Every structure is written in structure tokens, then in C-alpha cells.
Short mmCIF file of C-alpha atoms and ligand atoms in Angstrom, two decimals:
data_model
loop_
_atom_site.label_atom_id
_atom_site.label_comp_id
_atom_site.label_asym_id
_atom_site.label_seq_id
_atom_site.Cartn_x
_atom_site.Cartn_y
_atom_site.Cartn_z
CA UNK A 1 94.32 86.32 -193.06
CA UNK A 2 90.76 87.57 -193.51
CA UNK A 3 87.64 86.21 -191.88
CA UNK A 4 83.95 86.93 -192.26
CA UNK A 5 81.86 88.08 -189.33
CA UNK A 6 78.14 87.51 -189.75
CA UNK A 7 75.33 88.61 -187.46
CA UNK A 8 72.62 86.26 -188.64
CA UNK A 9 68.84 86.35 -188.57
CA UNK A 10 68.18 88.93 -191.32
CA UNK A 11 65.74 88.00 -194.09
CA UNK A 12 67.52 88.80 -197.36
CA UNK A 13 65.69 90.94 -199.88
CA UNK A 14 66.41 93.02 -202.96
CA UNK A 15 68.38 92.47 -206.15
CA UNK A 16 71.68 90.74 -206.79
CA UNK A 17 73.66 90.17 -210.00
CA UNK A 18 75.50 86.95 -210.69
CA UNK A 19 79.09 87.18 -211.98
CA UNK A 20 80.62 85.31 -214.90
CA UNK A 21 81.42 81.65 -214.47
CA UNK A 22 84.70 80.66 -212.87
CA UNK A 23 84.58 77.09 -214.13
CA UNK A 24 83.87 78.23 -217.70
CA UNK A 25 86.54 80.97 -217.68
CA UNK A 26 89.40 78.68 -216.62
CA UNK A 27 89.31 76.26 -219.61
CA UNK A 28 88.33 79.05 -221.99
CA UNK A 29 91.45 81.05 -221.08
CA UNK A 30 93.56 77.93 -221.54
CA UNK A 31 91.97 77.24 -224.95
CA UNK A 32 93.51 80.46 -226.32
CA UNK A 33 96.89 78.68 -226.32
CA UNK A 34 95.59 76.86 -229.40
CA UNK A 35 95.12 80.09 -231.35
CA UNK A 36 98.12 82.44 -231.54
CA UNK A 37 96.16 85.73 -231.64
CA UNK A 38 94.57 88.46 -229.50
CA UNK A 39 91.39 87.38 -227.73
CA UNK A 40 88.89 89.30 -225.63
CA UNK A 41 86.59 87.98 -222.91
CA UNK A 42 83.97 89.92 -220.98
CA UNK A 43 81.93 89.03 -217.87
CA UNK A 44 85.06 87.44 -216.39
CA UNK A 45 84.81 87.17 -212.58
CA UNK A 46 87.43 88.83 -210.43
CA UNK A 47 88.73 85.79 -208.51
CA UNK A 48 91.87 84.18 -207.19
CA UNK A 49 91.53 81.16 -209.53
CA UNK A 50 91.29 83.51 -212.51
CA UNK A 51 94.47 85.25 -211.33
CA UNK A 52 96.22 81.91 -211.07
CA UNK A 53 95.17 81.03 -214.63
CA UNK A 54 96.50 84.39 -215.78
CA UNK A 55 99.82 83.66 -214.04
CA UNK A 56 100.03 80.26 -215.74
CA UNK A 57 99.39 81.87 -219.13
CA UNK A 58 101.94 84.62 -218.46
CA UNK A 59 104.52 82.07 -217.41
CA UNK A 60 104.03 80.44 -220.82
CA UNK A 61 104.68 83.77 -222.55
CA UNK A 62 101.16 85.16 -223.11
CA UNK A 63 100.43 88.87 -222.55
CA UNK A 64 97.33 89.59 -220.52
CA UNK A 65 95.53 92.85 -219.88
CA UNK A 66 92.58 93.23 -217.57
CA UNK A 67 90.11 96.07 -217.33
CA UNK A 68 87.32 95.40 -214.84
CA UNK A 69 85.63 92.23 -215.98
CA UNK A 70 87.16 92.33 -219.47
CA UNK A 71 90.35 90.35 -220.06
CA UNK A 72 92.47 90.47 -223.23
CA UNK A 73 94.82 87.60 -223.87
CA UNK A 74 97.50 87.75 -226.53
CA UNK A 75 98.87 84.26 -227.08
CA UNK A 76 101.18 85.05 -230.01
CA UNK A 77 104.21 85.31 -227.74
CA UNK A 78 103.82 81.92 -226.05
CA UNK A 79 107.22 80.27 -226.32
CA UNK A 80 107.32 77.89 -223.32
CA UNK A 81 105.64 74.57 -222.90
CA UNK A 82 105.91 73.98 -219.16
CA UNK A 83 103.50 74.60 -216.24
CA UNK A 84 105.30 74.40 -212.91
CA UNK A 85 104.32 72.69 -209.67
CA UNK A 86 104.18 76.09 -207.89
CA UNK A 87 101.19 77.10 -210.00
CA UNK A 88 99.49 73.76 -210.66
CA UNK A 89 99.43 72.91 -206.95
CA UNK A 90 97.48 76.11 -206.22
CA UNK A 91 94.88 75.34 -208.89
CA UNK A 92 94.45 71.91 -210.41
CA UNK A 93 92.63 73.18 -213.51
CA UNK A 94 96.05 74.47 -214.70
CA UNK A 95 96.74 70.92 -215.83
CA UNK A 96 94.43 71.62 -218.78
CA UNK A 97 97.30 73.47 -220.52
CA UNK A 98 98.89 70.09 -221.29
CA UNK A 99 96.71 69.22 -224.32
CA UNK A 100 96.72 72.69 -225.94
CA UNK A 101 100.52 73.05 -225.49
CA UNK A 102 101.02 69.61 -226.98
CA UNK A 103 98.81 70.52 -229.94
CA UNK A 104 100.65 73.79 -230.55
CA UNK A 105 104.26 72.81 -229.86
CA UNK A 106 104.35 69.01 -230.15
CA UNK A 107 105.58 68.81 -226.56
CA UNK A 108 104.50 69.82 -223.06
CA UNK A 109 105.68 69.38 -219.49
CA UNK A 110 103.10 69.95 -216.78
CA UNK A 111 103.17 69.21 -213.06
CA UNK A 112 100.79 66.54 -211.79
CA UNK A 113 98.26 68.30 -209.57
CA UNK A 114 98.30 65.82 -206.65
CA UNK A 115 95.38 65.26 -204.25
CA UNK A 116 92.79 67.77 -203.18
CA UNK A 117 90.74 68.33 -200.01
CA UNK A 118 87.56 66.90 -201.58
CA UNK A 119 89.06 63.77 -203.15
CA UNK A 120 92.01 62.17 -204.93
CA UNK A 121 90.96 63.62 -208.28
CA UNK A 122 93.29 61.72 -210.63
CA UNK A 123 93.78 62.82 -214.25
CA UNK A 124 94.19 59.30 -215.65
CA UNK A 125 91.33 59.77 -218.12
CA UNK A 126 92.85 62.97 -219.50
CA UNK A 127 96.15 61.16 -220.09
CA UNK A 128 94.50 58.02 -221.50
CA UNK A 129 92.64 60.17 -224.02
CA UNK A 130 95.76 62.05 -225.09
CA UNK A 131 97.60 58.74 -225.46
CA UNK A 132 94.75 57.45 -227.66
CA UNK A 133 95.36 60.52 -229.82
CA UNK A 134 98.96 59.44 -230.31
CA UNK A 135 100.74 61.32 -227.51
CA UNK A 136 103.76 59.70 -225.97
CA UNK A 137 103.28 60.29 -222.25
CA UNK A 138 105.67 59.68 -219.38
CA UNK A 139 105.78 60.71 -215.73
CA UNK A 140 108.95 61.84 -214.05
CA UNK A 141 109.81 63.94 -210.99
CA UNK A 142 106.12 64.75 -210.43
CA UNK A 143 105.68 66.05 -213.97
CA UNK A 144 103.76 64.70 -216.96
CA UNK A 145 105.85 64.90 -220.11
CA UNK A 146 104.02 64.53 -223.38
CA UNK A 147 105.22 64.49 -226.97
CA UNK A 148 103.41 64.14 -230.29
CA UNK A 149 104.45 65.36 -233.72
CA UNK A 150 100.76 65.82 -234.54
CA UNK A 151 97.83 64.63 -232.44
CA UNK A 152 95.55 62.26 -234.35
CA UNK A 153 91.76 62.09 -234.10
CA UNK A 154 90.52 59.10 -232.09
CA UNK A 155 87.39 57.54 -230.63
CA UNK A 156 87.48 58.00 -226.87
CA UNK A 157 84.99 56.49 -224.47
CA UNK A 158 85.23 57.94 -220.96
CA UNK A 159 84.89 55.36 -218.15
CA UNK A 160 83.20 58.00 -216.02
CA UNK A 161 81.81 61.42 -216.75
CA UNK A 162 84.63 63.94 -216.29
CA UNK A 163 84.22 67.66 -216.82
CA UNK A 164 87.93 68.49 -216.98
CA UNK A 165 88.71 65.38 -219.04
CA UNK A 166 86.04 66.27 -221.60
CA UNK A 167 87.27 69.89 -221.79
CA UNK A 168 90.88 68.78 -222.11
CA UNK A 169 90.28 66.39 -225.00
CA UNK A 170 87.85 68.77 -226.70
CA UNK A 171 90.67 71.33 -226.85
CA UNK A 172 93.31 68.81 -227.90
CA UNK A 173 91.07 67.50 -230.69
CA UNK A 174 90.26 70.93 -232.13
CA UNK A 175 93.49 71.07 -234.13
CA UNK A 176 94.26 67.32 -234.30
CA UNK A 177 94.40 65.51 -237.62
CA UNK A 178 91.04 63.97 -238.51
CA UNK A 179 87.94 63.25 -236.48
CA UNK A 180 87.72 62.72 -232.72
CA UNK A 181 84.61 61.30 -231.10
CA UNK A 182 84.18 61.75 -227.35
CA UNK A 183 81.70 59.22 -225.96
CA UNK A 184 80.17 59.37 -222.46
CA UNK A 185 81.32 62.98 -222.52
CA UNK A 186 80.34 65.27 -219.66
CA UNK A 187 77.41 67.57 -220.50
CA UNK A 188 77.97 70.51 -218.13
CA UNK A 189 77.04 73.97 -219.49
CA UNK A 190 80.67 75.08 -219.02
CA UNK A 191 81.65 72.52 -221.69
CA UNK A 192 79.14 74.09 -224.06
CA UNK A 193 80.61 77.55 -223.35
CA UNK A 194 84.10 76.22 -224.12
CA UNK A 195 82.88 74.56 -227.33
CA UNK A 196 81.22 77.84 -228.38
CA UNK A 197 84.51 79.68 -227.90
CA UNK A 198 86.40 77.06 -229.92
CA UNK A 199 83.75 77.20 -232.67
CA UNK A 200 84.09 81.00 -232.82
CA UNK A 201 87.84 80.45 -233.22
CA UNK A 202 87.10 78.24 -236.24
CA UNK A 203 86.89 74.76 -234.70
CA UNK A 204 84.42 72.20 -236.04
CA UNK A 205 82.53 70.71 -233.09
CA UNK A 206 79.13 69.05 -232.92
CA UNK A 207 77.22 67.70 -229.96
CA UNK A 208 78.68 69.70 -227.03
CA UNK A 209 76.12 69.45 -224.22
CA UNK A 210 75.28 65.85 -225.19
CA UNK A 211 77.22 62.72 -224.26
CA UNK A 212 78.71 62.36 -227.76
CA UNK A 213 80.89 65.15 -229.11
CA UNK A 214 82.36 65.01 -232.63
CA UNK A 215 85.32 67.19 -233.42
CA UNK A 216 86.83 67.49 -236.89
CA UNK A 217 90.34 68.87 -236.52
CA UNK A 218 91.20 72.07 -238.37
CA UNK A 219 94.70 73.28 -239.24
CA UNK A 220 94.52 76.58 -237.35
CA UNK A 221 92.33 78.63 -235.04
CA UNK A 222 91.90 82.41 -234.92
CA UNK A 223 90.98 85.22 -232.51
CA UNK A 224 87.78 85.25 -230.49
CA UNK A 225 85.62 87.73 -228.59
CA UNK A 226 83.26 86.16 -226.09
CA UNK A 227 81.08 86.97 -223.08
CA UNK A 228 81.45 84.31 -220.39
CA UNK A 229 78.31 82.49 -219.25
CA UNK A 230 76.95 83.34 -215.77
CA UNK A 231 78.20 81.31 -212.83
CA UNK A 232 75.45 78.76 -212.15
CA UNK A 233 76.90 77.74 -208.78
CA UNK A 234 77.06 81.32 -207.53
CA UNK A 235 73.47 81.77 -208.73
CA UNK A 236 72.39 78.58 -206.91
CA UNK A 237 74.12 79.79 -203.76
CA UNK A 238 72.09 83.03 -203.82
CA UNK A 239 68.91 81.01 -204.34
CA UNK A 240 69.65 79.08 -201.17
CA UNK A 241 70.61 82.30 -199.33
CA UNK A 242 67.11 83.60 -200.08
CA UNK A 243 65.52 80.28 -199.12
CA UNK A 244 67.37 79.72 -195.84
CA UNK A 245 66.68 83.25 -194.53
CA UNK A 246 62.99 83.18 -195.54
CA UNK A 247 63.86 86.10 -197.80
CA UNK A 248 62.67 87.45 -201.15
CA UNK A 249 65.51 87.99 -203.61
CA UNK A 250 65.62 88.85 -207.31
CA UNK A 251 68.63 87.34 -209.09
CA UNK A 252 69.89 88.93 -212.30
CA UNK A 253 72.26 87.58 -214.99
CA UNK A 254 71.53 83.90 -214.33
CA UNK A 255 70.44 81.07 -216.60
CA UNK A 256 67.82 79.19 -214.63
CA UNK A 257 67.80 76.30 -217.13
CA UNK A 258 71.34 75.42 -215.98
CA UNK A 259 69.99 74.67 -212.52
CA UNK A 260 66.95 72.47 -213.21
CA UNK A 261 67.93 69.77 -210.72
CA UNK A 262 68.41 72.34 -207.94
CA UNK A 263 65.19 74.18 -208.86
CA UNK A 264 63.10 70.99 -208.57
CA UNK A 265 64.61 70.18 -205.17
CA UNK A 266 64.14 73.74 -203.89
CA UNK A 267 60.52 73.65 -205.02
CA UNK A 268 60.05 70.34 -203.18
CA UNK A 269 61.50 72.07 -200.12
CA UNK A 270 58.74 74.69 -200.43
CA UNK A 271 60.78 77.50 -202.02
CA UNK A 272 58.93 79.69 -204.52
CA UNK A 273 60.84 80.38 -207.75
CA UNK A 274 59.49 82.78 -210.36
CA UNK A 275 61.34 83.35 -213.62
CA UNK A 276 60.17 86.53 -215.35
CA UNK A 277 61.93 88.73 -217.89
CA UNK A 278 65.28 87.03 -217.22
CA UNK A 279 65.10 87.82 -213.52
CA UNK A 280 64.68 84.95 -211.09
CA UNK A 281 62.76 85.77 -207.92
CA UNK A 282 63.26 83.38 -205.02
CA UNK A 283 61.02 83.45 -201.95
CA UNK A 284 61.91 81.41 -198.89
CA UNK A 285 59.17 79.31 -197.29
CA UNK A 286 57.86 79.64 -193.71
CA UNK A 287 58.55 75.94 -193.23
CA UNK A 288 61.36 74.15 -195.14
CA UNK A 289 60.41 70.63 -196.23
CA UNK A 290 63.04 67.89 -195.88
CA UNK A 291 64.21 66.69 -199.32
CA UNK A 292 66.69 63.96 -200.29
CA UNK A 293 69.36 64.65 -202.89
CA UNK A 294 71.94 62.57 -204.78
CA UNK A 295 74.73 64.38 -206.57
CA UNK A 296 75.22 63.35 -210.21
CA UNK A 297 76.95 64.65 -213.32
CA UNK A 298 74.94 67.32 -215.18
CA UNK A 299 71.96 67.46 -215.63
CA UNK A 300 71.80 65.77 -212.21
CA UNK A 301 72.12 67.60 -208.91
CA UNK A 302 75.55 69.35 -208.91
CA UNK A 303 78.14 68.28 -206.35
CA UNK A 304 79.11 71.97 -206.21
CA UNK A 305 75.70 72.72 -204.62
CA UNK A 306 75.68 69.83 -202.14
CA UNK A 307 77.21 71.66 -199.17
CA UNK A 308 74.91 74.68 -199.59
CA UNK A 309 71.82 72.46 -199.88
CA UNK A 310 72.88 70.63 -196.74
CA UNK A 311 72.95 73.95 -194.86
CA UNK A 312 69.32 74.47 -195.94
CA UNK A 313 68.31 70.97 -194.85
CA UNK A 314 69.77 71.64 -191.38
CA UNK A 315 66.67 73.79 -190.77
CA UNK A 316 64.14 71.53 -192.52
CA UNK A 317 61.07 70.06 -190.94
CA UNK A 318 62.14 66.39 -190.83
CA UNK A 319 65.11 64.32 -191.98
CA UNK A 320 66.77 64.29 -195.38
CA UNK A 321 69.44 62.06 -196.87
CA UNK A 322 72.18 63.67 -198.95
CA UNK A 323 74.32 61.32 -201.06
CA UNK A 324 77.59 62.52 -202.58
CA UNK A 325 78.43 60.46 -205.64
CA UNK A 326 81.12 62.53 -207.38
CA UNK A 327 83.87 63.13 -204.81
CA UNK A 328 84.83 60.72 -202.03
CA UNK A 329 85.61 63.32 -199.37
CA UNK A 330 83.13 66.11 -199.87
CA UNK A 331 81.53 66.14 -196.41
CA UNK A 332 84.09 68.25 -194.60
CA UNK A 333 81.47 70.92 -193.94
CA UNK A 334 79.46 68.42 -191.85
CA UNK A 335 81.51 68.80 -188.68
CA UNK A 336 81.55 72.58 -189.08
CA UNK A 337 77.76 72.70 -189.63
CA UNK A 338 77.38 70.69 -186.42
CA UNK A 339 79.11 73.54 -184.58
CA UNK A 340 75.98 75.59 -185.41
CA UNK A 341 73.88 72.92 -183.66
CA UNK A 342 72.98 70.95 -186.82
CA UNK A 343 72.09 67.27 -186.36
CA UNK A 344 73.95 65.31 -189.07
CA UNK A 345 75.26 61.75 -189.19
CA UNK A 346 77.31 60.36 -192.04
CA UNK A 347 77.80 56.83 -193.24
CA UNK A 348 79.96 56.31 -196.30
CA UNK A 349 78.80 58.73 -198.97
CA UNK A 350 75.44 59.48 -197.30
CA UNK A 351 74.66 62.14 -194.73
CA UNK A 352 71.40 62.07 -192.78
CA UNK A 353 70.40 65.57 -191.77
CA UNK A 354 67.71 65.88 -189.12
CA UNK A 355 66.31 69.38 -189.25
CA UNK A 356 66.62 71.47 -186.07
CA UNK A 357 64.43 74.42 -185.03
CA UNK A 358 67.31 76.91 -185.06
CA UNK A 359 71.02 77.22 -185.69
CA UNK A 360 73.20 79.20 -183.35
CA UNK A 361 76.13 81.27 -184.60
CA UNK A 362 79.61 79.87 -183.98
CA UNK A 363 83.24 80.32 -184.98
CA UNK A 364 83.84 77.93 -187.89
CA UNK A 365 86.55 77.16 -190.40
CA UNK A 366 86.20 76.95 -194.18
CA UNK A 367 87.74 73.80 -195.66
CA UNK A 368 87.07 74.21 -199.37
CA UNK A 369 85.26 76.56 -201.71
CA UNK A 370 81.67 75.29 -201.58
CA UNK A 371 82.00 74.27 -197.91
CA UNK A 372 82.82 77.93 -197.20
CA UNK A 373 79.59 78.96 -198.90
CA UNK A 374 77.56 76.51 -196.81
CA UNK A 375 79.01 77.98 -193.59
CA UNK A 376 78.08 81.50 -194.68
CA UNK A 377 74.54 80.31 -195.44
CA UNK A 378 74.26 78.68 -192.01
CA UNK A 379 75.64 81.88 -190.46
CA UNK A 380 73.03 84.01 -192.26
CA UNK A 381 70.26 81.83 -190.84
CA UNK A 382 71.68 81.60 -187.30
CA UNK A 383 70.96 83.75 -184.34
CA UNK A 384 73.91 85.58 -182.91
CA UNK A 385 77.39 85.93 -184.40
CA UNK A 386 79.29 83.59 -186.75
CA UNK A 387 82.92 83.96 -187.68
CA UNK A 388 84.09 82.09 -190.76
CA UNK A 389 87.88 81.83 -190.94
CA UNK A 390 90.18 80.60 -193.74
CA UNK A 391 88.06 82.35 -196.32
CA UNK A 392 90.84 82.29 -198.88
CA UNK A 393 88.97 79.23 -200.19
CA UNK A 394 85.96 81.44 -200.78
CA UNK A 395 87.97 84.03 -202.69
CA UNK A 396 88.82 81.36 -205.25
CA UNK A 397 85.25 81.22 -206.51
CA UNK A 398 82.83 83.89 -205.26
CA UNK A 399 83.25 87.43 -206.53
CA UNK A 400 82.60 90.04 -203.80
CA UNK A 401 80.26 87.67 -201.98
CA UNK A 402 80.13 89.62 -198.73
CA UNK A 403 79.38 92.86 -200.62
CA UNK A 404 76.64 91.17 -202.64
CA UNK A 405 75.07 89.64 -199.50
CA UNK A 406 75.35 92.95 -197.62
CA UNK A 407 73.50 94.55 -200.57
CA UNK A 408 70.65 92.14 -199.81
CA UNK A 409 70.53 93.25 -196.19
CA UNK A 410 72.84 90.69 -194.60
CA UNK A 411 74.97 91.87 -191.69
CA UNK A 412 78.28 90.51 -192.94
CA UNK A 413 81.78 92.02 -192.82
CA UNK A 414 85.27 90.98 -193.88
CA UNK A 415 87.82 91.66 -191.16
CA UNK A 416 91.51 90.90 -190.78
CA UNK A 417 92.29 88.20 -188.23
C1 EPZ O 501 85.11 70.19 -212.27
O1 EPZ O 501 86.22 69.54 -211.68
C2 EPZ O 501 84.91 71.47 -211.50
N1 EPZ O 501 86.12 72.28 -211.58
C3 EPZ O 501 84.59 71.16 -210.04
O2 EPZ O 501 84.28 72.38 -209.39
C4 EPZ O 501 83.33 70.28 -210.00
O3 EPZ O 501 83.06 69.91 -208.67
C5 EPZ O 501 83.54 69.02 -210.85
O4 EPZ O 501 83.93 69.40 -212.21
C6 EPZ O 501 82.32 68.13 -210.95
O5 EPZ O 501 81.23 68.85 -211.44
C7 EPZ O 501 86.33 73.04 -212.65
O6 EPZ O 501 85.55 73.09 -213.59
C8 EPZ O 501 87.57 73.87 -212.66
P1 EPZ O 501 85.66 65.80 -212.90
P2 EPZ O 501 86.92 68.31 -212.44
O7 EPZ O 501 86.81 65.48 -213.76
O8 EPZ O 501 86.86 68.57 -213.89
C9 EPZ O 501 87.02 61.52 -211.30
C10 EPZ O 501 84.35 73.93 -207.63
O9 EPZ O 501 83.97 73.91 -206.43
N2 EPZ O 501 88.08 61.53 -212.34
O10 EPZ O 501 84.31 65.92 -213.54
O11 EPZ O 501 88.24 68.10 -211.80
C11 EPZ O 501 87.24 62.58 -210.22
O12 EPZ O 501 88.17 62.15 -209.25
C12 EPZ O 501 85.07 72.77 -208.24
O13 EPZ O 501 84.21 74.91 -208.37
C13 EPZ O 501 88.89 60.42 -212.51
O14 EPZ O 501 88.75 59.40 -211.81
O15 EPZ O 501 85.95 67.12 -212.04
C14 EPZ O 501 85.83 62.76 -209.70
O16 EPZ O 501 85.54 61.74 -208.76
C15 EPZ O 501 85.44 71.72 -207.25
N3 EPZ O 501 89.85 60.44 -213.49
C16 EPZ O 501 84.96 62.56 -210.96
O17 EPZ O 501 85.80 61.88 -211.90
C17 EPZ O 501 90.02 61.54 -214.29
O18 EPZ O 501 90.92 61.48 -215.16
C18 EPZ O 501 84.48 63.84 -211.60
O19 EPZ O 501 85.58 64.73 -211.74
C19 EPZ O 501 89.19 62.65 -214.12
C20 EPZ O 501 88.22 62.64 -213.14
#
């Protein structure tokens, strides 16, 4: 198993390029099930979760070819309608194949994903929506079995904002009979990227990026060529890497407008952010101000940036309160951050972080993807040596992170344990 060894205390500087978005690529790959054709995607990140999606698609009968960051998916040969537990348990987003398989074949059998380190993460709203579209759904032996001769358009009002649920029903509705209206839909930029792909395939979709999406089903969808949007969470992580080390970093291939909530909070913390000619320059402050955050669905502060922001607040001048409102167990980084000397107390979904003068490097363990990133950030800002183990979590979602950080002057190496 690999671990990262970081000798902290270097101010990061220079240029870094953000990769394509993991969380946009996963549903987009799955959406190709709906269109039996050859598709091509560029700016695809080289990640473990992408590999898992490819395996899921291959298991269904698709042919996939990769060349660097370009992936070609031929979905004409798909002849199976089942996603097994072995794959779904390694990546819950695989469950999104259910709707597209049901649309294409009238039946699908997909393993239930089960719990996850950051929360229970049920898929009840996905299933409720598919049932409203006429699917006959049953659960047996840990699998969801769904049947529908033809999915029918429906009006679906989500109880809570769900990214995966919105993506799932958006795909299922694209070739359903009649009109589907998704109300209280999630508004994340990844949903807009997915809708753009479906529209290029021939789908009729209006309102993606707002809380009401109208989809008029079409009888068939065709091939698509698409460049994936940049990964906003990777970009945000580099912004905090610059901020926490008092560095000066220029970030390329990012869409700053996707990170408004983070930008406002970083500015409140004293970070300077300059957006010029599509390059975002981030300068860390001498003194980090303490800032409170509450995670919310987009355009609110992203839960996927909470752990990294907490690392920054560990070194702030004063106390901040960080409230996690999306997942019920997303504070696992707290006890690891405390191993660096951070002063954090939690009560329910709120963590009070009292800034300390310095963090000191420590051996720590990654518990999930974004928690791993927060430990690296703390390591970069610490004196002495930090070892982050269990970094397989990190490899799910950050392309070449140690190489990119080393390119900015960080002393960081991947070694085998
Ligand atoms: C997506 O997960 C992302 N994953 C997550 O990123 C991200 O943290 C999350 O959205 C929130 O922004 C991908 O895009 C692959 P949700 P998703 O459905 O779609 C509850 C990362 O680090 N809920 O918006 O699974 C759920 O339990 C990952 O890259 C139900 O109750 O999240 C949660 O509390 C981690 N019933 C809330 O809604 C449902 O049927 C939001 O979850 C569906 C969701």
C-alpha cells in the first residue's frame, strides 16, 4: 500500500493545471448506455473511480478505449442489464446504471450500494422517482430489480436536493414517453455538464442548473463528443493549498464561477484571488482570519470542500464554526487533524476550530477522499514530516496530486509502505 511523505513548511508557488471532473465524468459515462453508438470524451481524469466506471460499462458489454485523457466508449454491444455487488460496493455511483439500463432494455438488476464512510447515503429518492415513471421495483438478495416496458414522463418533487438522484432521473427521462418535470432538482455544475452531453446526443432538456428541469422524452439518442468540465473540487483544493502555505499559485483550467461560495469564504479569510485571462491566481495571507461555514447544496458551500477548509481554519487567528449539513458522518478528519496539534471540538454536526499558531507533522490515516486532501493540506503547512497512509482513497479522486503539488515546490513523495 502506498503512503505520502510530506516535509511541510514550503510556500507553494508556480502554475498548476486542474484535471477534468470526476463527478461529472461518472454519470456522463453511464449516460452513454442510453445511446447505442460510439462516443468520445476528452479531459477525462486518470482516476480509480473512472476505472471502476469503465469496468462496470465493460461488464455490461461496452467496448472502451483510452488514450491519455481521451476515452472512447462504444455502447452498441451492451447486452447485459446487471451491475454486480463486486463493482457497486467499490463505487456507489455505479448504481446510476439502473435507470439507463431500464430505459434501454426494459429491465435492470443492480446491487444496492450499502453504507459509506461519510453517511448512510440511501438511494430511496432515485427509486421513488423511477417508480413514479412507471417502473416496477423490488429488492431481493441485496439487489434492486426494476422492470418497465417503457418509462413514462412524470412530475417528480425531490424531498431533498440530491445530485445523484437528479442525474439518475434526468437520464431515465431522456428517452421516456412524454414530459418529465424534476422539481427541487439539484443545481450542481456536474448536472449541467451531464445535461449538455444528453442534449448533444439529441435529448430535449430545459432548466438544468436550476431547481426545475423539464425533459421531453425522445425516441432515440445518438453519438456524442464532449470535453469534460474541470474538477471544481480539485481546483478548490489547490486554492486552499496556496492559502494554507502562504503561497502564490496560478491555477489553470478552472471555472471560478463554480466555486463562488468557497471564493467568498476564502476572501473573508484574507486570501487574495485574482481571475485574469482564465487563470486564477491565489495568494495566501500573512494572517488567516477565522471564518464560519455551513455546507449546503450548490450554490452553497460544497460538502466536498469542508474537510480542506477545516484544515485552513486550524491555523486561523481565532475560532470558527464549521457545520456539515449534507452528510451525517463527515467529520472523520477531525481526529486526524488533531494529531497535527489542531484544536477542534465537535457537537452534532458542528465543529468548533480554534486556530493554533502552528501544526506539527504527524503520521495520519486517510479515511475518505476529501479527508485525505485535508490531511495533505495540513501536512504542507506543518513543520517537520507528515506521513499520510491509506491514500487509496485519494487515488479515487485526485489525478497525480503529489506530482502537481511537487511542481508547486512542495516536498511530497509517494512511497510504498
Ligand atoms: C454526490 O454524491 C457526489 N458524488 C459527492 O461527492 C458529493 O459529496 C455529493 O454529491 C453532495 O454534493 C458524485 O457525484 C459521484 P446526494 P451523491 O445524493 O449524489 C441524501 C466526493 O467526495 N440522499 O446529493 O451520492 C444523502 O444521504 C463525493 O467526490 C437521500 O437521503 O449525493 C445525502 O445526505 C463524496 N436519499 C444527501 O441526500 C437519496 O435517494 C445528498 O446526497 C439520495 C440522497
